[in-house]
Amino acid sequence: MAIETPYTVTTSVNFFLAPANPGERAYNYINVDPGTGDRKKNYDIETKDISVENVRGKEGDYTLDTAGFQLVHGPASHKSFEDDEEIQREYYPESIELIKSVTGASKAVIFDHTIRRRRPGQIDDTPSKRQPVSQAHVDQTTKASIDRVHRHLPANEAPELLKRRFQIINIWRPISHPALDWPLGLCDYRSVDPANDTIPIALIYPDREGETLGVKYNPEQKWKYFRGMTPDEAVLIKCFDSVQDGSVAVFTPHTGFSDPTTPAGTPLRESIELRNIPTMKSSTAKNTFSALSDDKDPASCVLTKLVSTGIEMGHHAFRSNPDD
């Protein structure tokens, strides 16, 4: 597609507001209440108008380690995205090769994927009905990221992996047509105040509990997007990095948003995310996440594990995390 001239749009985005009771832990139920169409939660949101810059033509300024996200050109051979088994058999392997080529990691175990097809009015109450998320967030905290490693990796591998630098990266791709409708907004990590802009939120599943980061509004945040991403493109979103000493981006707040420049009649957004944990072939970087306290914990998201060779599904692999 033709490179767009960078410009900025104004749109409304939902941001986190802490629970009314000071010190109360924020929580959010994963599945919606069929009666209300809402997810039960104990916190509020506030809607703010923000500027989002289209950075087409400036893609090189945004990398995983600087901004926390990176656009890549990588057409997928798999096209249908209708059958989970086909996705795992055909799309997972080529996505593993993509993440290896960009990060230098040696191998990958993908633990889940989420497909989103925007359907106004449809209740987001099952994995097959996931809608774009319209609130600024980060998918997992440091605690949740470590829990993911223990949950999805063999018990004899997880301790060794946690000694090395590892990341959690989301591979986000439009499917079937360009994502002009409800594109993905990404916040440049260099503009984020991790300690003050994020708050852990407990995610209550029917059988377990996870944890994400709610993102509070800060006028200093710089929001970006790649207008009209095509199915031949993917954006890598860093949701966690075990190196948290200020030398690299740790995570990327993100959200779906309504782009006022979307032409009338544009097909509704459809996209897929793969969750993966890259570990480097050889890493001299020292993990620093253990020094963070849980309540100031800035981090999170998707999972692929990279080890030696071959493809491996994580233990308890499952379809569809509704968070991002």
Tab-separated table of N, CA, C and O in Angstrom, residues 25-137:
chain	number	residue	atom	x	y	z
A	25	ARG	N	-8.082	-3.503	46.116
A	25	ARG	CA	-7.517	-4.067	44.899
A	25	ARG	C	-8.545	-4.032	43.773
A	25	ARG	O	-9.684	-4.456	43.944
A	26	ALA	N	-8.151	-3.511	42.626
A	26	ALA	CA	-9.049	-3.457	41.483
A	26	ALA	C	-9.263	-4.855	40.918
A	26	ALA	O	-8.331	-5.663	40.872
A	27	TYR	N	-10.488	-5.137	40.466
A	27	TYR	CA	-10.751	-6.434	39.849
A	27	TYR	C	-11.737	-6.273	38.698
A	27	TYR	O	-12.489	-5.300	38.617
A	28	ASN	N	-11.733	-7.275	37.832
A	28	ASN	CA	-12.576	-7.264	36.641
A	28	ASN	C	-12.877	-8.706	36.264
A	28	ASN	O	-11.958	-9.513	36.144
A	29	TYR	N	-14.144	-9.059	36.123
A	29	TYR	CA	-14.504	-10.394	35.680
A	29	TYR	C	-14.324	-10.502	34.163
A	29	TYR	O	-14.653	-9.570	33.425
A	30	ILE	N	-13.808	-11.655	33.695
A	30	ILE	CA	-13.505	-11.831	32.290
A	30	ILE	C	-14.758	-11.908	31.430
A	30	ILE	O	-14.874	-11.240	30.410
A	31	ASN	N	-15.701	-12.745	31.802
A	31	ASN	CA	-16.897	-12.930	30.989
A	31	ASN	C	-17.959	-11.901	31.360
A	31	ASN	O	-18.119	-11.528	32.525
A	32	VAL	N	-18.688	-11.449	30.353
A	32	VAL	CA	-19.713	-10.444	30.595
A	32	VAL	C	-20.947	-11.085	31.204
A	32	VAL	O	-21.194	-12.283	31.076
A	33	ASP	N	-21.712	-10.281	31.895
A	33	ASP	CA	-23.002	-10.705	32.432
A	33	ASP	C	-24.002	-10.684	31.279
A	33	ASP	O	-24.251	-9.621	30.691
A	34	PRO	N	-24.589	-11.835	30.919
A	34	PRO	CA	-25.519	-11.856	29.786
A	34	PRO	C	-26.698	-10.908	29.963
A	34	PRO	O	-27.258	-10.418	28.982
A	35	GLY	N	-27.060	-10.648	31.211
A	35	GLY	CA	-28.198	-9.767	31.448
A	35	GLY	C	-27.900	-8.305	31.187
A	35	GLY	O	-28.752	-7.570	30.694
A	36	THR	N	-26.677	-7.878	31.524
A	36	THR	CA	-26.321	-6.461	31.373
A	36	THR	C	-25.418	-6.188	30.192
A	36	THR	O	-25.329	-5.059	29.722
A	37	GLY	N	-24.715	-7.232	29.733
A	37	GLY	CA	-23.739	-7.038	28.653
A	37	GLY	C	-22.449	-6.427	29.136
A	37	GLY	O	-21.580	-6.082	28.335
A	38	ASP	N	-22.278	-6.281	30.461
A	38	ASP	CA	-21.076	-5.680	31.041
A	38	ASP	C	-20.300	-6.703	31.848
A	38	ASP	O	-20.851	-7.721	32.293
A	39	ARG	N	-19.009	-6.419	32.052
A	39	ARG	CA	-18.193	-7.222	32.941
A	39	ARG	C	-18.219	-6.600	34.339
A	39	ARG	O	-18.059	-5.392	34.490
A	40	LYS	N	-18.407	-7.436	35.354
A	40	LYS	CA	-18.427	-6.942	36.729
A	40	LYS	C	-17.045	-6.443	37.107
A	40	LYS	O	-16.032	-7.117	36.884
A	41	LYS	N	-16.974	-5.255	37.698
A	41	LYS	CA	-15.706	-4.669	38.104
A	41	LYS	C	-15.954	-3.686	39.228
A	41	LYS	O	-17.104	-3.275	39.469
A	42	ASN	N	-14.882	-3.318	39.941
A	42	ASN	CA	-15.026	-2.398	41.075
A	42	ASN	C	-14.290	-1.089	40.851
A	42	ASN	O	-13.984	-0.363	41.799
A	43	TYR	N	-13.996	-0.763	39.620
A	43	TYR	CA	-13.329	0.498	39.312
A	43	TYR	C	-14.101	1.197	38.194
A	43	TYR	O	-14.971	0.601	37.547
A	44	ASP	N	-13.778	2.446	37.962
A	44	ASP	CA	-14.432	3.216	36.915
A	44	ASP	C	-13.454	3.522	35.794
A	44	ASP	O	-12.238	3.293	35.916
A	45	ILE	N	-13.994	4.030	34.731
A	45	ILE	CA	-13.169	4.518	33.633
A	45	ILE	C	-13.530	5.975	33.364
A	45	ILE	O	-14.627	6.427	33.706
A	46	GLU	N	-12.591	6.683	32.800
A	46	GLU	CA	-12.871	8.040	32.340
A	46	GLU	C	-12.500	8.124	30.873
A	46	GLU	O	-11.523	7.510	30.425
A	47	THR	N	-13.281	8.844	30.127
A	47	THR	CA	-13.055	8.987	28.696
A	47	THR	C	-12.363	10.311	28.427
A	47	THR	O	-12.837	11.369	28.871
A	48	LYS	N	-11.255	10.237	27.733
A	48	LYS	CA	-10.477	11.428	27.425
A	48	LYS	C	-10.248	11.529	25.919
A	48	LYS	O	-10.056	10.514	25.243
A	49	ASP	N	-10.260	12.754	25.423
A	49	ASP	CA	-9.868	12.985	24.040
A	49	ASP	C	-8.346	13.036	23.972
A	49	ASP	O	-7.715	13.757	24.757
A	50	ILE	N	-7.782	12.244	23.075
A	50	ILE	CA	-6.333	12.218	22.924
A	50	ILE	C	-5.971	12.375	21.449
A	50	ILE	O	-6.803	12.151	20.559
A	51	SER	N	-4.742	12.738	21.202
A	51	SER	CA	-4.199	12.785	19.845
A	51	SER	C	-3.458	11.485	19.574
A	51	SER	O	-2.707	11.001	20.418
A	52	VAL	N	-3.698	10.928	18.399
A	52	VAL	CA	-3.019	9.701	17.987
A	52	VAL	C	-2.356	9.984	16.640
A	52	VAL	O	-3.030	10.322	15.667
A	53	GLU	N	-1.040	9.842	16.600
A	53	GLU	CA	-0.284	10.163	15.386
A	53	GLU	C	-0.161	8.946	14.481
A	53	GLU	O	0.256	7.873	14.922
A	54	ASN	N	-0.509	9.134	13.222
A	54	ASN	CA	-0.239	8.118	12.213
A	54	ASN	C	1.231	8.212	11.843
A	54	ASN	O	1.682	9.218	11.299
A	55	VAL	N	2.012	7.159	12.130
A	55	VAL	CA	3.459	7.223	11.926
A	55	VAL	C	3.890	6.444	10.686
A	55	VAL	O	5.028	5.974	10.600
A	56	ARG	N	2.994	6.322	9.710
A	56	ARG	CA	3.398	5.792	8.412
A	56	ARG	C	4.513	6.677	7.847
A	56	ARG	O	4.438	7.910	7.882
A	57	GLY	N	5.560	6.034	7.354
A	57	GLY	CA	6.715	6.757	6.838
A	57	GLY	C	7.793	6.985	7.875
A	57	GLY	O	8.907	7.386	7.538
A	58	LYS	N	7.470	6.721	9.158
A	58	LYS	CA	8.449	6.872	10.241
A	58	LYS	C	8.581	5.577	11.034
A	58	LYS	O	8.937	5.589	12.208
A	59	GLU	N	8.299	4.443	10.369
A	59	GLU	CA	8.275	3.155	11.062
A	59	GLU	C	9.579	2.844	11.780
A	59	GLU	O	9.577	2.220	12.846
A	60	GLY	N	10.702	3.264	11.216
A	60	GLY	CA	11.995	2.960	11.807
A	60	GLY	C	12.242	3.629	13.148
A	60	GLY	O	13.172	3.248	13.876
A	61	ASP	N	11.416	4.610	13.511
A	61	ASP	CA	11.588	5.298	14.788
A	61	ASP	C	11.002	4.518	15.960
A	61	ASP	O	11.170	4.926	17.118
A	62	TYR	N	10.306	3.391	15.661
A	62	TYR	CA	9.577	2.671	16.696
A	62	TYR	C	9.966	1.203	16.670
A	62	TYR	O	9.604	0.463	15.764
A	63	THR	N	10.745	0.791	17.665
A	63	THR	CA	11.201	-0.590	17.764
A	63	THR	C	10.789	-1.171	19.116
A	63	THR	O	10.401	-0.444	20.035
A	64	LEU	N	10.900	-2.491	19.234
A	64	LEU	CA	10.517	-3.153	20.477
A	64	LEU	C	11.280	-2.606	21.681
A	64	LEU	O	10.708	-2.422	22.762
A	65	ASP	N	12.561	-2.339	21.523
A	65	ASP	CA	13.363	-1.916	22.673
A	65	ASP	C	13.320	-0.421	22.933
A	65	ASP	O	13.672	0.023	24.026
A	66	THR	N	12.888	0.376	21.938
A	66	THR	CA	12.806	1.823	22.172
A	66	THR	C	11.392	2.247	22.546
A	66	THR	O	11.157	2.812	23.612
A	67	ALA	N	10.431	1.950	21.677
A	67	ALA	CA	9.047	2.368	21.902
A	67	ALA	C	8.199	1.280	22.541
A	67	ALA	O	7.163	1.551	23.134
A	68	GLY	N	8.636	0.002	22.379
A	68	GLY	CA	7.849	-1.127	22.879
A	68	GLY	C	6.983	-1.775	21.825
A	68	GLY	O	6.274	-2.740	22.116
A	69	PHE	N	7.040	-1.296	20.603
A	69	PHE	CA	6.293	-1.907	19.511
A	69	PHE	C	7.052	-1.712	18.204
A	69	PHE	O	7.908	-0.828	18.090
A	70	GLN	N	6.737	-2.557	17.215
A	70	GLN	CA	7.485	-2.520	15.963
A	70	GLN	C	6.622	-3.094	14.848
A	70	GLN	O	6.057	-4.188	14.978
A	71	LEU	N	6.535	-2.371	13.736
A	71	LEU	CA	5.801	-2.846	12.560
A	71	LEU	C	6.726	-3.669	11.694
A	71	LEU	O	7.879	-3.295	11.453
A	72	VAL	N	6.226	-4.805	11.204
A	72	VAL	CA	7.013	-5.652	10.316
A	72	VAL	C	6.171	-6.025	9.107
A	72	VAL	O	4.943	-6.123	9.188
A	73	HIS	N	6.841	-6.200	7.984
A	73	HIS	CA	6.187	-6.720	6.782
A	73	HIS	C	6.465	-8.211	6.731
A	73	HIS	O	7.616	-8.636	6.668
A	74	GLY	N	5.413	-9.007	6.759
A	74	GLY	CA	5.573	-10.460	6.783
A	74	GLY	C	4.285	-11.142	6.389
A	74	GLY	O	3.486	-11.522	7.251
A	75	PRO	N	4.032	-11.278	5.087
A	75	PRO	CA	2.790	-11.930	4.645
A	75	PRO	C	2.653	-13.330	5.224
A	75	PRO	O	3.629	-14.068	5.347
A	76	ALA	N	1.437	-13.677	5.604
A	76	ALA	CA	1.157	-15.006	6.151
A	76	ALA	C	0.610	-15.909	5.057
A	76	ALA	O	-0.207	-15.483	4.236
A	77	SER	N	1.052	-17.157	5.056
A	77	SER	CA	0.519	-18.127	4.095
A	77	SER	C	-0.902	-18.533	4.464
A	77	SER	O	-1.749	-18.740	3.600
A	78	HIS	N	-1.156	-18.654	5.767
A	78	HIS	CA	-2.503	-19.001	6.214
A	78	HIS	C	-3.401	-17.776	6.054
A	78	HIS	O	-3.035	-16.672	6.447
A	79	LYS	N	-4.587	-17.967	5.485
A	79	LYS	CA	-5.460	-16.835	5.175
A	79	LYS	C	-6.834	-16.896	5.817
A	79	LYS	O	-7.461	-15.862	6.040
A	80	SER	N	-7.338	-18.096	6.128
A	80	SER	CA	-8.750	-18.198	6.482
A	80	SER	C	-9.054	-17.790	7.921
A	80	SER	O	-10.050	-17.105	8.184
A	81	PHE	N	-8.262	-18.220	8.884
A	81	PHE	CA	-8.432	-17.891	10.307
A	81	PHE	C	-9.838	-18.234	10.801
A	81	PHE	O	-10.445	-17.494	11.567
A	82	GLU	N	-10.336	-19.382	10.371
A	82	GLU	CA	-11.669	-19.829	10.774
A	82	GLU	C	-11.624	-21.043	11.700
A	82	GLU	O	-12.539	-21.244	12.490
A	83	ASP	N	-10.578	-21.845	11.601
A	83	ASP	CA	-10.504	-23.099	12.332
A	83	ASP	C	-9.286	-23.094	13.253
A	83	ASP	O	-8.149	-22.890	12.795
A	84	ASP	N	-9.498	-23.321	14.555
A	84	ASP	CA	-8.395	-23.247	15.519
A	84	ASP	C	-7.288	-24.247	15.229
A	84	ASP	O	-6.095	-23.928	15.344
A	85	GLU	N	-7.662	-25.449	14.865
A	85	GLU	CA	-6.643	-26.466	14.589
A	85	GLU	C	-5.804	-26.079	13.383
A	85	GLU	O	-4.580	-26.275	13.374
A	86	GLU	N	-6.434	-25.531	12.351
A	86	GLU	CA	-5.674	-25.074	11.177
A	86	GLU	C	-4.762	-23.913	11.544
A	86	GLU	O	-3.621	-23.831	11.066
A	87	ILE	N	-5.245	-23.011	12.369
A	87	ILE	CA	-4.421	-21.876	12.798
A	87	ILE	C	-3.175	-22.377	13.523
A	87	ILE	O	-2.047	-21.931	13.256
A	88	GLN	N	-3.366	-23.329	14.434
A	88	GLN	CA	-2.228	-23.868	15.176
A	88	GLN	C	-1.276	-24.623	14.258
A	88	GLN	O	-0.052	-24.536	14.418
A	89	ARG	N	-1.817	-25.340	13.302
A	89	ARG	CA	-0.984	-26.160	12.412
A	89	ARG	C	-0.266	-25.319	11.361
A	89	ARG	O	0.888	-25.600	11.011
A	90	GLU	N	-0.920	-24.282	10.850
A	90	GLU	CA	-0.368	-23.534	9.720
A	90	GLU	C	0.177	-22.152	10.099
A	90	GLU	O	1.248	-21.757	9.635
A	91	TYR	N	-0.571	-21.424	10.938
A	91	TYR	CA	-0.170	-20.048	11.223
A	91	TYR	C	0.866	-19.957	12.341
A	91	TYR	O	1.754	-19.103	12.303
A	92	TYR	N	0.769	-20.834	13.343
A	92	TYR	CA	1.742	-20.797	14.430
A	92	TYR	C	3.180	-20.940	13.931
A	92	TYR	O	4.050	-20.142	14.310
A	93	PRO	N	3.500	-21.955	13.098
A	93	PRO	CA	4.904	-22.114	12.695
A	93	PRO	C	5.471	-20.900	11.962
A	93	PRO	O	6.609	-20.493	12.216
A	94	GLU	N	4.684	-20.295	11.064
A	94	GLU	CA	5.229	-19.150	10.335
A	94	GLU	C	5.354	-17.928	11.252
A	94	GLU	O	6.245	-17.088	11.058
A	95	SER	N	4.502	-17.841	12.255
A	95	SER	CA	4.622	-16.739	13.215
A	95	SER	C	5.844	-16.910	14.096
A	95	SER	O	6.503	-15.931	14.472
A	96	ILE	N	6.161	-18.152	14.422
A	96	ILE	CA	7.375	-18.432	15.190
A	96	ILE	C	8.611	-17.978	14.418
A	96	ILE	O	9.521	-17.347	14.969
A	97	GLU	N	8.640	-18.268	13.134
A	97	GLU	CA	9.781	-17.844	12.317
A	97	GLU	C	9.865	-16.321	12.251
A	97	GLU	O	10.961	-15.751	12.254
A	98	LEU	N	8.722	-15.654	12.203
A	98	LEU	CA	8.715	-14.192	12.183
A	98	LEU	C	9.297	-13.621	13.462
A	98	LEU	O	10.168	-12.748	13.431
A	99	ILE	N	8.851	-14.127	14.618
A	99	ILE	CA	9.349	-13.589	15.882
A	99	ILE	C	10.837	-13.894	16.058
A	99	ILE	O	11.602	-13.075	16.575
A	100	LYS	N	11.281	-15.050	15.599
A	100	LYS	CA	12.711	-15.377	15.683
A	100	LYS	C	13.544	-14.428	14.839
A	100	LYS	O	14.603	-13.962	15.260
A	101	SER	N	13.057	-14.122	13.626
A	101	SER	CA	13.837	-13.274	12.735
A	101	SER	C	13.947	-11.844	13.250
A	101	SER	O	14.960	-11.175	13.035
A	102	VAL	N	12.913	-11.358	13.941
A	102	VAL	CA	12.928	-9.980	14.431
A	102	VAL	C	13.706	-9.854	15.733
A	102	VAL	O	14.471	-8.905	15.917
A	103	THR	N	13.535	-10.809	16.644
A	103	THR	CA	14.127	-10.684	17.981
A	103	THR	C	15.477	-11.368	18.136
A	103	THR	O	16.195	-11.098	19.093
A	104	GLY	N	15.812	-12.300	17.208
A	104	GLY	CA	17.033	-13.082	17.369
A	104	GLY	C	16.872	-14.242	18.328
A	104	GLY	O	17.855	-14.888	18.701
A	105	ALA	N	15.638	-14.520	18.733
A	105	ALA	CA	15.382	-15.646	19.627
A	105	ALA	C	15.596	-16.959	18.889
A	105	ALA	O	15.622	-17.001	17.661
A	106	SER	N	15.728	-18.022	19.649
A	106	SER	CA	16.108	-19.297	19.051
A	106	SER	C	14.956	-20.245	18.775
A	106	SER	O	15.070	-21.124	17.945
A	107	LYS	N	13.827	-20.066	19.450
A	107	LYS	CA	12.695	-20.975	19.275
A	107	LYS	C	11.460	-20.470	19.997
A	107	LYS	O	11.559	-19.554	20.772
A	108	ALA	N	10.294	-21.040	19.725
A	108	ALA	CA	9.090	-20.490	20.346
A	108	ALA	C	8.035	-21.524	20.683
A	108	ALA	O	7.812	-22.458	19.949
A	109	VAL	N	7.364	-21.295	21.789
A	109	VAL	CA	6.167	-22.036	22.191
A	109	VAL	C	5.033	-21.018	22.302
A	109	VAL	O	5.066	-20.170	23.166
A	110	ILE	N	4.057	-21.107	21.433
A	110	ILE	CA	2.920	-20.184	21.469
A	110	ILE	C	1.850	-20.786	22.362
A	110	ILE	O	1.467	-21.929	22.179
A	111	PHE	N	1.352	-19.994	23.314
A	111	PHE	CA	0.399	-20.599	24.231
A	111	PHE	C	-1.043	-20.246	23.948
A	111	PHE	O	-1.948	-20.919	24.421
A	112	ASP	N	-1.335	-19.203	23.182
A	112	ASP	CA	-2.725	-19.003	22.786
A	112	ASP	C	-2.840	-17.982	21.677
A	112	ASP	O	-1.872	-17.347	21.269
A	113	HIS	N	-4.053	-17.866	21.157
A	113	HIS	CA	-4.351	-16.821	20.189
A	113	HIS	C	-5.757	-16.300	20.439
A	113	HIS	O	-6.586	-16.968	21.050
A	114	THR	N	-6.000	-15.089	19.977
A	114	THR	CA	-7.322	-14.471	20.079
A	114	THR	C	-7.684	-13.875	18.733
A	114	THR	O	-6.875	-13.152	18.134
A	115	ILE	N	-8.871	-14.162	18.267
A	115	ILE	CA	-9.402	-13.547	17.046
A	115	ILE	C	-10.487	-12.561	17.461
A	115	ILE	O	-11.344	-12.870	18.284
A	116	ARG	N	-10.435	-11.376	16.889
A	116	ARG	CA	-11.438	-10.354	17.164
A	116	ARG	C	-12.111	-9.948	15.855
A	116	ARG	O	-11.443	-9.580	14.888
A	117	ARG	N	-13.419	-10.005	15.856
A	117	ARG	CA	-14.209	-9.547	14.713
A	117	ARG	C	-15.228	-8.562	15.248
A	117	ARG	O	-16.142	-8.939	15.967
A	118	ARG	N	-15.039	-7.287	14.914
A	118	ARG	CA	-15.922	-6.260	15.466
A	118	ARG	C	-17.333	-6.426	14.920
A	118	ARG	O	-17.548	-6.415	13.695
A	119	ARG	N	-18.252	-6.580	15.828
A	119	ARG	CA	-19.663	-6.712	15.478
A	119	ARG	C	-20.456	-5.841	16.459
A	119	ARG	O	-20.750	-6.259	17.575
A	120	PRO	N	-20.774	-4.601	16.084
A	120	PRO	CA	-21.484	-3.703	17.001
A	120	PRO	C	-22.746	-4.353	17.562
A	120	PRO	O	-23.539	-4.952	16.831
A	121	GLY	N	-22.910	-4.274	18.885
A	121	GLY	CA	-24.079	-4.829	19.536
A	121	GLY	C	-23.922	-6.261	19.993
A	121	GLY	O	-24.739	-6.753	20.790
A	122	GLN	N	-22.898	-6.964	19.515
A	122	GLN	CA	-22.696	-8.347	19.923
A	122	GLN	C	-22.060	-8.391	21.313
A	122	GLN	O	-21.112	-7.663	21.589
A	123	ILE	N	-22.600	-9.243	22.182
A	123	ILE	CA	-22.068	-9.368	23.533
A	123	ILE	C	-20.796	-10.214	23.513
A	123	ILE	O	-20.789	-11.328	22.987
A	124	ASP	N	-19.752	-9.690	24.104
A	124	ASP	CA	-18.438	-10.348	24.140
A	124	ASP	C	-18.414	-11.301	25.331
A	124	ASP	O	-17.819	-11.016	26.370
A	125	ASP	N	-19.093	-12.457	25.194
A	125	ASP	CA	-19.200	-13.362	26.336
A	125	ASP	C	-18.587	-14.733	26.102
A	125	ASP	O	-18.643	-15.591	26.976
A	126	THR	N	-17.992	-14.973	24.932
A	126	THR	CA	-17.312	-16.238	24.652
A	126	THR	C	-16.093	-15.950	23.785
A	126	THR	O	-16.013	-14.897	23.126
A	127	PRO	N	-15.113	-16.880	23.746
A	127	PRO	CA	-13.936	-16.661	22.914
A	127	PRO	C	-14.246	-16.423	21.440
A	127	PRO	O	-13.493	-15.733	20.746
A	128	SER	N	-15.350	-16.952	20.938
A	128	SER	CA	-15.687	-16.782	19.523
A	128	SER	C	-16.303	-15.418	19.221
A	128	SER	O	-16.529	-15.088	18.048
A	129	LYS	N	-16.555	-14.618	20.268
A	129	LYS	CA	-17.210	-13.316	20.076
A	129	LYS	C	-16.354	-12.158	20.574
A	129	LYS	O	-16.879	-11.076	20.841
A	130	ARG	N	-15.053	-12.364	20.698
A	130	ARG	CA	-14.201	-11.311	21.227
A	130	ARG	C	-14.243	-10.068	20.333
A	130	ARG	O	-14.108	-10.151	19.125
A	131	GLN	N	-14.418	-8.906	20.984
A	131	GLN	CA	-14.482	-7.620	20.306
A	131	GLN	C	-13.202	-6.825	20.585
A	131	GLN	O	-12.483	-7.108	21.546
A	132	PRO	N	-12.900	-5.820	19.758
A	132	PRO	CA	-11.763	-4.954	20.076
A	132	PRO	C	-11.932	-4.326	21.459
A	132	PRO	O	-13.041	-3.962	21.857
A	133	VAL	N	-10.844	-4.234	22.203
A	133	VAL	CA	-10.875	-3.643	23.537
A	133	VAL	C	-10.765	-2.128	23.402
A	133	VAL	O	-9.868	-1.617	22.726
A	134	SER	N	-11.655	-1.416	24.064
A	134	SER	CA	-11.716	0.045	23.906
A	134	SER	C	-11.245	0.762	25.166
A	134	SER	O	-11.760	1.816	25.508
A	135	GLN	N	-10.265	0.188	25.852
A	135	GLN	CA	-9.698	0.812	27.045
A	135	GLN	C	-8.191	0.623	27.042
A	135	GLN	O	-7.692	-0.468	26.743
A	136	ALA	N	-7.468	1.673	27.380
A	136	ALA	CA	-6.010	1.589	27.447
A	136	ALA	C	-5.599	0.592	28.519
A	136	ALA	O	-6.091	0.649	29.651
A	137	HIS	N	-4.691	-0.323	28.158
A	137	HIS	CA	-4.325	-1.385	29.096
A	137	HIS	C	-3.002	-2.008	28.678
A	137	HIS	O	-2.494	-1.782	27.581
